[in-house]
Amino acid sequence: MKIVVLVKHVPDAQFDRHITGPGNTTDRDESILSELDEYALEAALQLAEERGGAKAGNEVIALSMGPSGAVNAVKKSLQIGAYSGVHLSDDALAGSDAAATSLALAATIRHLSADRRPVDLVLTGMASTDGETSLIPAQLAERLSLPQLTFASTLEVNGGTVVARRDAGSHSETVEAQLPALVSVTDQINEPRYPNFKGILAAKKKKIASLSLADIGVDPSEVGQSGSWTVVESAAARPPRTAGTIITDEGDAGIKLVDFLAAQKLL
Amino acid sequence: MANALVFIDNPGAALKKSSLELLTLARKLGETAVAFNGELTEHVAATLGAYGVATIYQPSVADLDDYLVAPKAAYLAAAVVASGVTAVLIENSPEGKEIAGRLGIKLNAGVITDVVGLEADGTAHKSVLAGSYNTTAKATTPVAVFSVKANIVEPEPAGAATAPATAKVEVPADAAANAARISSRTEKPASGRPDLSEARIVVAGGRGVDGDFGPLEELADALGAAVGASRAATDAGWIGHDAQVGQTGVTVSPQLYISAGISGAIQQKAGMQTSKVIVAINKDAESPVFEIADFGIIGDLFKVVPQATAEIKKRKG
């Protein structure tokens, strides 16, 4: 199987995050591999290992789009176990919205399909932990005319059929499609592995292909702010919430809570 | 000609509050049409009329529900063309956002998700980076697609009711060609409580409930609230994963959020800090949740919560 896993370099959610610059984009200092992408990578590695791994001709390619720092998300993925990496980087990509991003990613996956053999499966996390629009899996699937199986909490590939279970609020369902397909996975699907010393050493020998827009045949005007269909006009930091009244229970805190709710007209 | 199209998917016997909110919001943008999927009952049609809907579109095929999102997006794209609208409003559920995403590509239309406010000129308000920024965004394309969060407007019928016309929309023959098929579906047992993402009040528990959600469920029922949980509680198997509030679960923005036995790590805060009023109950005075609570109680939830439940029942008679 040839599997591409989308990995994103995102600001660490443990710290304060900021929106800066004329395009109101997210400040990418202090960035890490998006936590939710590790589940997709683990799912890809398990599928490949079940089939005999790299020796049997399986491929797990970590793909990241973003400025120079984004290569770190690819490197981390290689340390965890991805077989090879692709970094799509071009100045013209800055400020791309989901539509422009999905266009560039779709072109990259077509490019990766053309080189030797087609991509069977595109795997993504359920959302990035920065933009959180959750649009990329659906928009990429639409652009590549692929079936999408999103929010998978289990994933199996039997022959040419991919089967996933998903939770959809009031019900859970089993969904299936023929390969090639795009699957996004939740954090319920597996327990991602950590990079070990051997993995970190091995990663140094793995290949990272650097691609530009010219390599994937995309005109700069189709991406970035000029290729985006939405624009963020303004961004304002929300004043941080401040602590209100804190009391220590002296046997009547439940009553005081109800008094508070009544005063707030919440009963 | 209608200016806004609201997607209403399988409402059953009555429209959900979130659909009424979309219809209320859509009137701001101009004349409203509805792209409907499922059985259109007389009662639902009358409600759509009360909300000023001019036209109700229905799909030419009945199997949209057998597949994940792609055919619904194809139907909606055809409905946009048929109605000539410039704005599409969809609920902000995971499925709604995906339909919006695919629709955007089909129509070359900008998509704005997680909308918490919408102006007549199409300017959308959002809260991003876990509620730490408020942004305004706009589509630069002739058609714009918005997925809109619940509870941002009060549903309000139109000044004058309409008698909506109905029209069929031809769904493209290849709409399901590249779609994933739903092969089986299991309904979960209904709790009788409101849906977590739309609830006006949420009572959530974490590690501190130590396996026993009983007291929180009783408080939730006294308040008419939904029950939520931190990831620690769902990972421990004390409550279903669909109750998880936070970055990898459900993001909620209720009038009141009561957090009991949850320390308030950043991922949990990310899922609830846009709540109007936050109440926190925790034994540990150092819990980060107290930094954002409007009313905090340092104490044992197994004492405080039942006492509050009893007091609420007493006052409500």
Coordinates of C-alpha atoms in Angstrom, one line a residue, chain A:
Chain A
M1 CA 0.0 0.0 0.0
K2 CA 1.0 3.5 -0.6
I3 CA -0.2 5.8 2.2
V4 CA 0.2 9.5 2.5
V5 CA -0.3 11.0 6.0
L6 CA -0.9 14.7 6.2
V7 CA 1.1 16.2 9.1
K8 CA 0.9 19.8 10.2
H9 CA 3.3 22.0 12.0
V10 CA 1.2 24.0 14.5
P11 CA 1.7 26.3 17.4
D12 CA 1.9 24.4 20.7
A13 CA -1.5 24.6 22.3
Q14 CA 0.1 24.4 25.7
F15 CA 1.3 28.0 25.3
D16 CA -0.5 31.3 24.4
R17 CA -1.0 31.5 20.6
H18 CA -1.1 34.7 18.6
I19 CA -2.4 36.0 15.4
T20 CA -0.1 38.5 13.7
G21 CA 0.7 40.3 10.5
P22 CA -1.3 41.9 7.7
G23 CA -2.9 38.6 6.7
N24 CA -4.0 37.9 10.3
T25 CA -2.2 34.6 10.2
T26 CA -1.2 32.4 13.2
D27 CA 2.3 33.0 14.6
R28 CA 4.2 29.7 14.1
D29 CA 7.0 30.2 16.6
E30 CA 7.0 27.4 19.2
S31 CA 5.4 25.0 16.8
I32 CA 5.2 21.2 17.0
L33 CA 3.7 18.3 15.1
S34 CA -0.1 18.6 15.5
E35 CA -1.0 16.2 18.2
L36 CA -4.0 14.9 16.3
D37 CA -1.9 13.9 13.3
E38 CA 0.0 11.4 15.4
Y39 CA -3.1 9.1 15.4
A40 CA -3.2 9.2 11.6
L41 CA 0.5 8.4 11.4
E42 CA 0.1 5.5 13.8
A43 CA -2.9 4.1 11.8
A44 CA -0.8 4.3 8.6
L45 CA 2.2 2.5 10.2
Q46 CA -0.1 -0.2 11.5
L47 CA -1.6 -0.8 8.1
A48 CA 1.8 -0.9 6.5
E49 CA 3.2 -3.2 9.1
E50 CA 0.3 -5.6 8.8
R51 CA 1.3 -5.9 5.2
G52 CA 5.0 -6.6 5.7
G53 CA 6.2 -3.0 6.0
A54 CA 8.8 -1.4 3.7
K55 CA 10.3 -4.7 2.7
A56 CA 7.1 -5.7 1.1
G57 CA 6.9 -2.5 -0.8
N58 CA 4.6 -0.6 1.4
E59 CA 5.1 3.2 1.8
V60 CA 4.1 5.6 4.5
I61 CA 4.9 9.1 3.3
A62 CA 4.5 12.1 5.8
L63 CA 3.5 15.2 3.8
S64 CA 3.6 18.7 5.3
M65 CA 2.8 22.0 3.6
G66 CA 4.2 25.1 5.2
P67 CA 7.2 27.4 5.6
S68 CA 10.7 26.2 6.3
G69 CA 9.9 25.3 9.9
A70 CA 7.2 22.9 8.8
V71 CA 9.9 20.4 7.8
N72 CA 10.2 19.7 11.6
A73 CA 6.8 18.1 11.5
V74 CA 8.1 15.8 8.7
K75 CA 11.3 15.1 10.6
K76 CA 9.3 14.2 13.8
S77 CA 7.1 11.9 11.7
L78 CA 10.1 10.1 10.3
Q79 CA 11.4 9.6 13.9
I80 CA 8.1 8.1 14.9
G81 CA 8.3 5.8 11.9
A82 CA 7.1 7.3 8.6
Y83 CA 9.2 5.8 5.8
S84 CA 9.8 9.0 3.9
G85 CA 8.8 12.6 3.9
V86 CA 7.6 15.4 1.6
H87 CA 7.8 19.0 2.4
L88 CA 5.8 21.4 0.2
S89 CA 7.1 24.9 0.6
D90 CA 6.8 28.0 -1.4
D91 CA 6.6 31.7 -0.5
A92 CA 3.5 32.0 -2.6
L93 CA 1.6 29.6 -0.2
A94 CA 1.6 32.0 2.7
G95 CA -1.8 33.0 3.8
S96 CA -3.6 30.1 2.0
D97 CA -7.1 29.4 3.3
A98 CA -8.6 25.8 3.3
A99 CA -9.6 26.0 -0.3
A100 CA -6.1 27.1 -1.5
T101 CA -4.4 24.7 0.9
S102 CA -6.5 21.8 -0.4
L103 CA -5.7 22.8 -4.0
A104 CA -1.9 22.6 -3.3
L105 CA -2.2 19.4 -1.3
A106 CA -4.3 17.8 -4.0
A107 CA -1.7 18.7 -6.6
T108 CA 1.0 17.3 -4.4
I109 CA -0.8 14.0 -4.0
R110 CA -1.4 13.8 -7.8
H111 CA 2.4 14.4 -8.2
L112 CA 3.2 11.6 -5.7
S113 CA 0.8 9.3 -7.6
A114 CA 2.4 10.1 -10.9
D115 CA 6.0 9.3 -9.9
R116 CA 5.8 5.5 -9.5
R117 CA 2.5 4.2 -8.4
P118 CA -0.8 5.8 -7.3
V119 CA -1.5 6.7 -3.7
D120 CA -4.0 4.2 -2.2
L121 CA -4.9 6.0 1.0
V122 CA -4.7 9.6 2.3
L123 CA -4.8 9.7 6.1
T124 CA -5.4 12.8 8.2
G125 CA -6.1 13.7 11.8
M126 CA -9.7 14.8 12.7
A127 CA -8.7 18.5 12.7
S128 CA -5.6 20.6 13.1
T129 CA -5.1 22.0 16.5
D130 CA -4.7 25.6 15.2
G131 CA -7.1 26.5 12.4
E132 CA -9.6 23.8 13.5
T133 CA -11.8 24.4 10.5
S134 CA -11.9 20.6 9.8
L135 CA -12.3 21.6 6.1
I136 CA -9.2 20.1 4.6
P137 CA -10.1 16.4 4.6
A138 CA -13.5 17.1 2.9
Q139 CA -12.1 19.7 0.5
L140 CA -9.1 17.5 -0.5
A141 CA -11.4 14.5 -1.0
E142 CA -13.6 16.6 -3.2
R143 CA -10.7 17.9 -5.3
L144 CA -9.3 14.4 -5.8
S145 CA -12.7 12.8 -6.3
L146 CA -12.1 10.4 -3.5
P147 CA -14.6 9.0 -1.0
Q148 CA -14.0 10.4 2.4
L149 CA -14.4 8.4 5.6
T150 CA -14.0 10.9 8.4
F151 CA -13.8 10.7 12.2
A152 CA -12.9 7.0 12.0
S153 CA -12.5 5.3 15.4
T154 CA -11.5 2.0 13.8
L155 CA -10.0 1.3 10.4
E156 CA -9.5 -1.8 8.3
V157 CA -8.4 -2.4 4.8
N158 CA -9.6 -5.7 3.3
G159 CA -8.4 -6.1 -0.3
G160 CA -9.5 -2.9 -2.0
T161 CA -12.1 -2.0 0.5
V162 CA -11.6 0.4 3.4
V163 CA -14.0 0.0 6.4
A164 CA -14.3 2.3 9.3
R165 CA -16.5 2.8 12.3
R166 CA -17.5 6.3 13.4
D167 CA -19.5 8.0 16.1
A168 CA -22.0 10.4 14.8
G169 CA -23.8 12.0 17.8
S170 CA -27.0 10.1 18.3
H171 CA -25.8 7.0 16.5
S172 CA -22.7 5.1 15.5
E173 CA -22.1 3.7 12.0
T174 CA -20.0 1.5 9.8
V175 CA -18.9 3.1 6.6
E176 CA -17.0 1.6 3.6
A177 CA -15.5 2.6 0.3
Q178 CA -13.2 1.4 -2.4
L179 CA -9.6 2.5 -2.5
P180 CA -8.2 5.0 -3.2
A181 CA -9.9 6.9 -0.3
L182 CA -9.3 9.6 2.2
V183 CA -9.7 8.7 5.9
S184 CA -9.6 11.1 8.9
V185 CA -9.1 9.5 12.3
T186 CA -10.1 10.5 15.8
D187 CA -7.9 10.2 19.0
Q188 CA -9.9 7.0 19.9
I189 CA -8.4 4.9 17.1
N190 CA -5.1 4.0 18.6
E191 CA -2.3 4.9 21.0
P192 CA 0.4 6.6 19.0
R193 CA 4.0 5.3 19.5
Y194 CA 6.8 7.5 20.7
P195 CA 10.0 7.9 18.8
N196 CA 12.7 5.8 20.4
F197 CA 16.5 6.2 20.1
K198 CA 16.7 3.7 17.2
G199 CA 13.9 5.6 15.4
I200 CA 15.6 8.9 15.9
L201 CA 18.9 7.6 14.4
A202 CA 17.1 5.9 11.5
A203 CA 15.2 9.1 10.7
K204 CA 18.5 10.8 9.7
K205 CA 18.9 8.4 6.8
K206 CA 15.4 8.8 5.5
K207 CA 14.6 10.9 2.5
I208 CA 12.7 14.2 2.6
A209 CA 11.7 15.5 -0.8
S210 CA 11.4 19.2 -1.0
L211 CA 8.7 20.4 -3.5
S212 CA 7.9 23.8 -4.7
L213 CA 4.7 25.0 -6.6
A214 CA 6.6 24.6 -9.9
D215 CA 7.3 20.9 -9.0
I216 CA 3.6 20.2 -8.6
G217 CA 2.4 22.3 -11.5
V218 CA 0.5 24.9 -9.5
D219 CA 0.5 28.6 -10.5
P220 CA 1.3 30.9 -7.6
S221 CA -1.9 32.9 -8.2
E222 CA -4.0 29.8 -7.4
V223 CA -2.8 29.7 -3.8
G224 CA -1.8 32.1 -1.0
Q225 CA -4.0 35.1 -0.4
S226 CA -4.7 35.6 -4.1
G227 CA -6.0 32.0 -4.4
S228 CA -8.0 32.1 -1.2
W229 CA -11.7 32.4 -1.2
T230 CA -12.0 33.8 2.3
V231 CA -10.2 36.6 4.0
V232 CA -9.7 37.3 7.7
E233 CA -10.5 41.0 8.0
S234 CA -9.7 41.6 11.6
A235 CA -8.5 39.7 14.6
A236 CA -8.6 40.9 18.2
A237 CA -7.3 39.1 21.3
R238 CA -10.1 38.3 23.6
P239 CA -9.6 39.7 27.0
P240 CA -8.6 36.7 29.2
R241 CA -11.3 35.5 31.6
T242 CA -10.7 36.7 35.1
A243 CA -11.4 34.6 38.2
G244 CA -14.6 35.6 40.0
T245 CA -15.6 34.7 43.5
I246 CA -13.9 31.7 45.0
I247 CA -15.2 30.2 48.2
T248 CA -14.2 27.2 50.4
D249 CA -17.0 24.8 51.3
E250 CA -18.0 25.2 54.9
G251 CA -21.0 22.9 54.6
D252 CA -23.2 25.2 52.7
A253 CA -21.4 25.7 49.4
G254 CA -24.2 23.9 47.5
I255 CA -26.8 26.5 48.8
K256 CA -24.4 29.3 47.9
L257 CA -24.0 27.9 44.4
V258 CA -27.8 27.9 44.0
D259 CA -27.9 31.5 45.3
F260 CA -25.3 32.5 42.7
L261 CA -27.3 30.7 39.9
A262 CA -30.5 32.4 41.0
A263 CA -28.7 35.8 41.1
Q264 CA -27.5 35.2 37.5
K265 CA -31.1 34.2 36.5
L266 CA -29.8 30.7 35.5
L267 CA -32.3 28.6 37.4

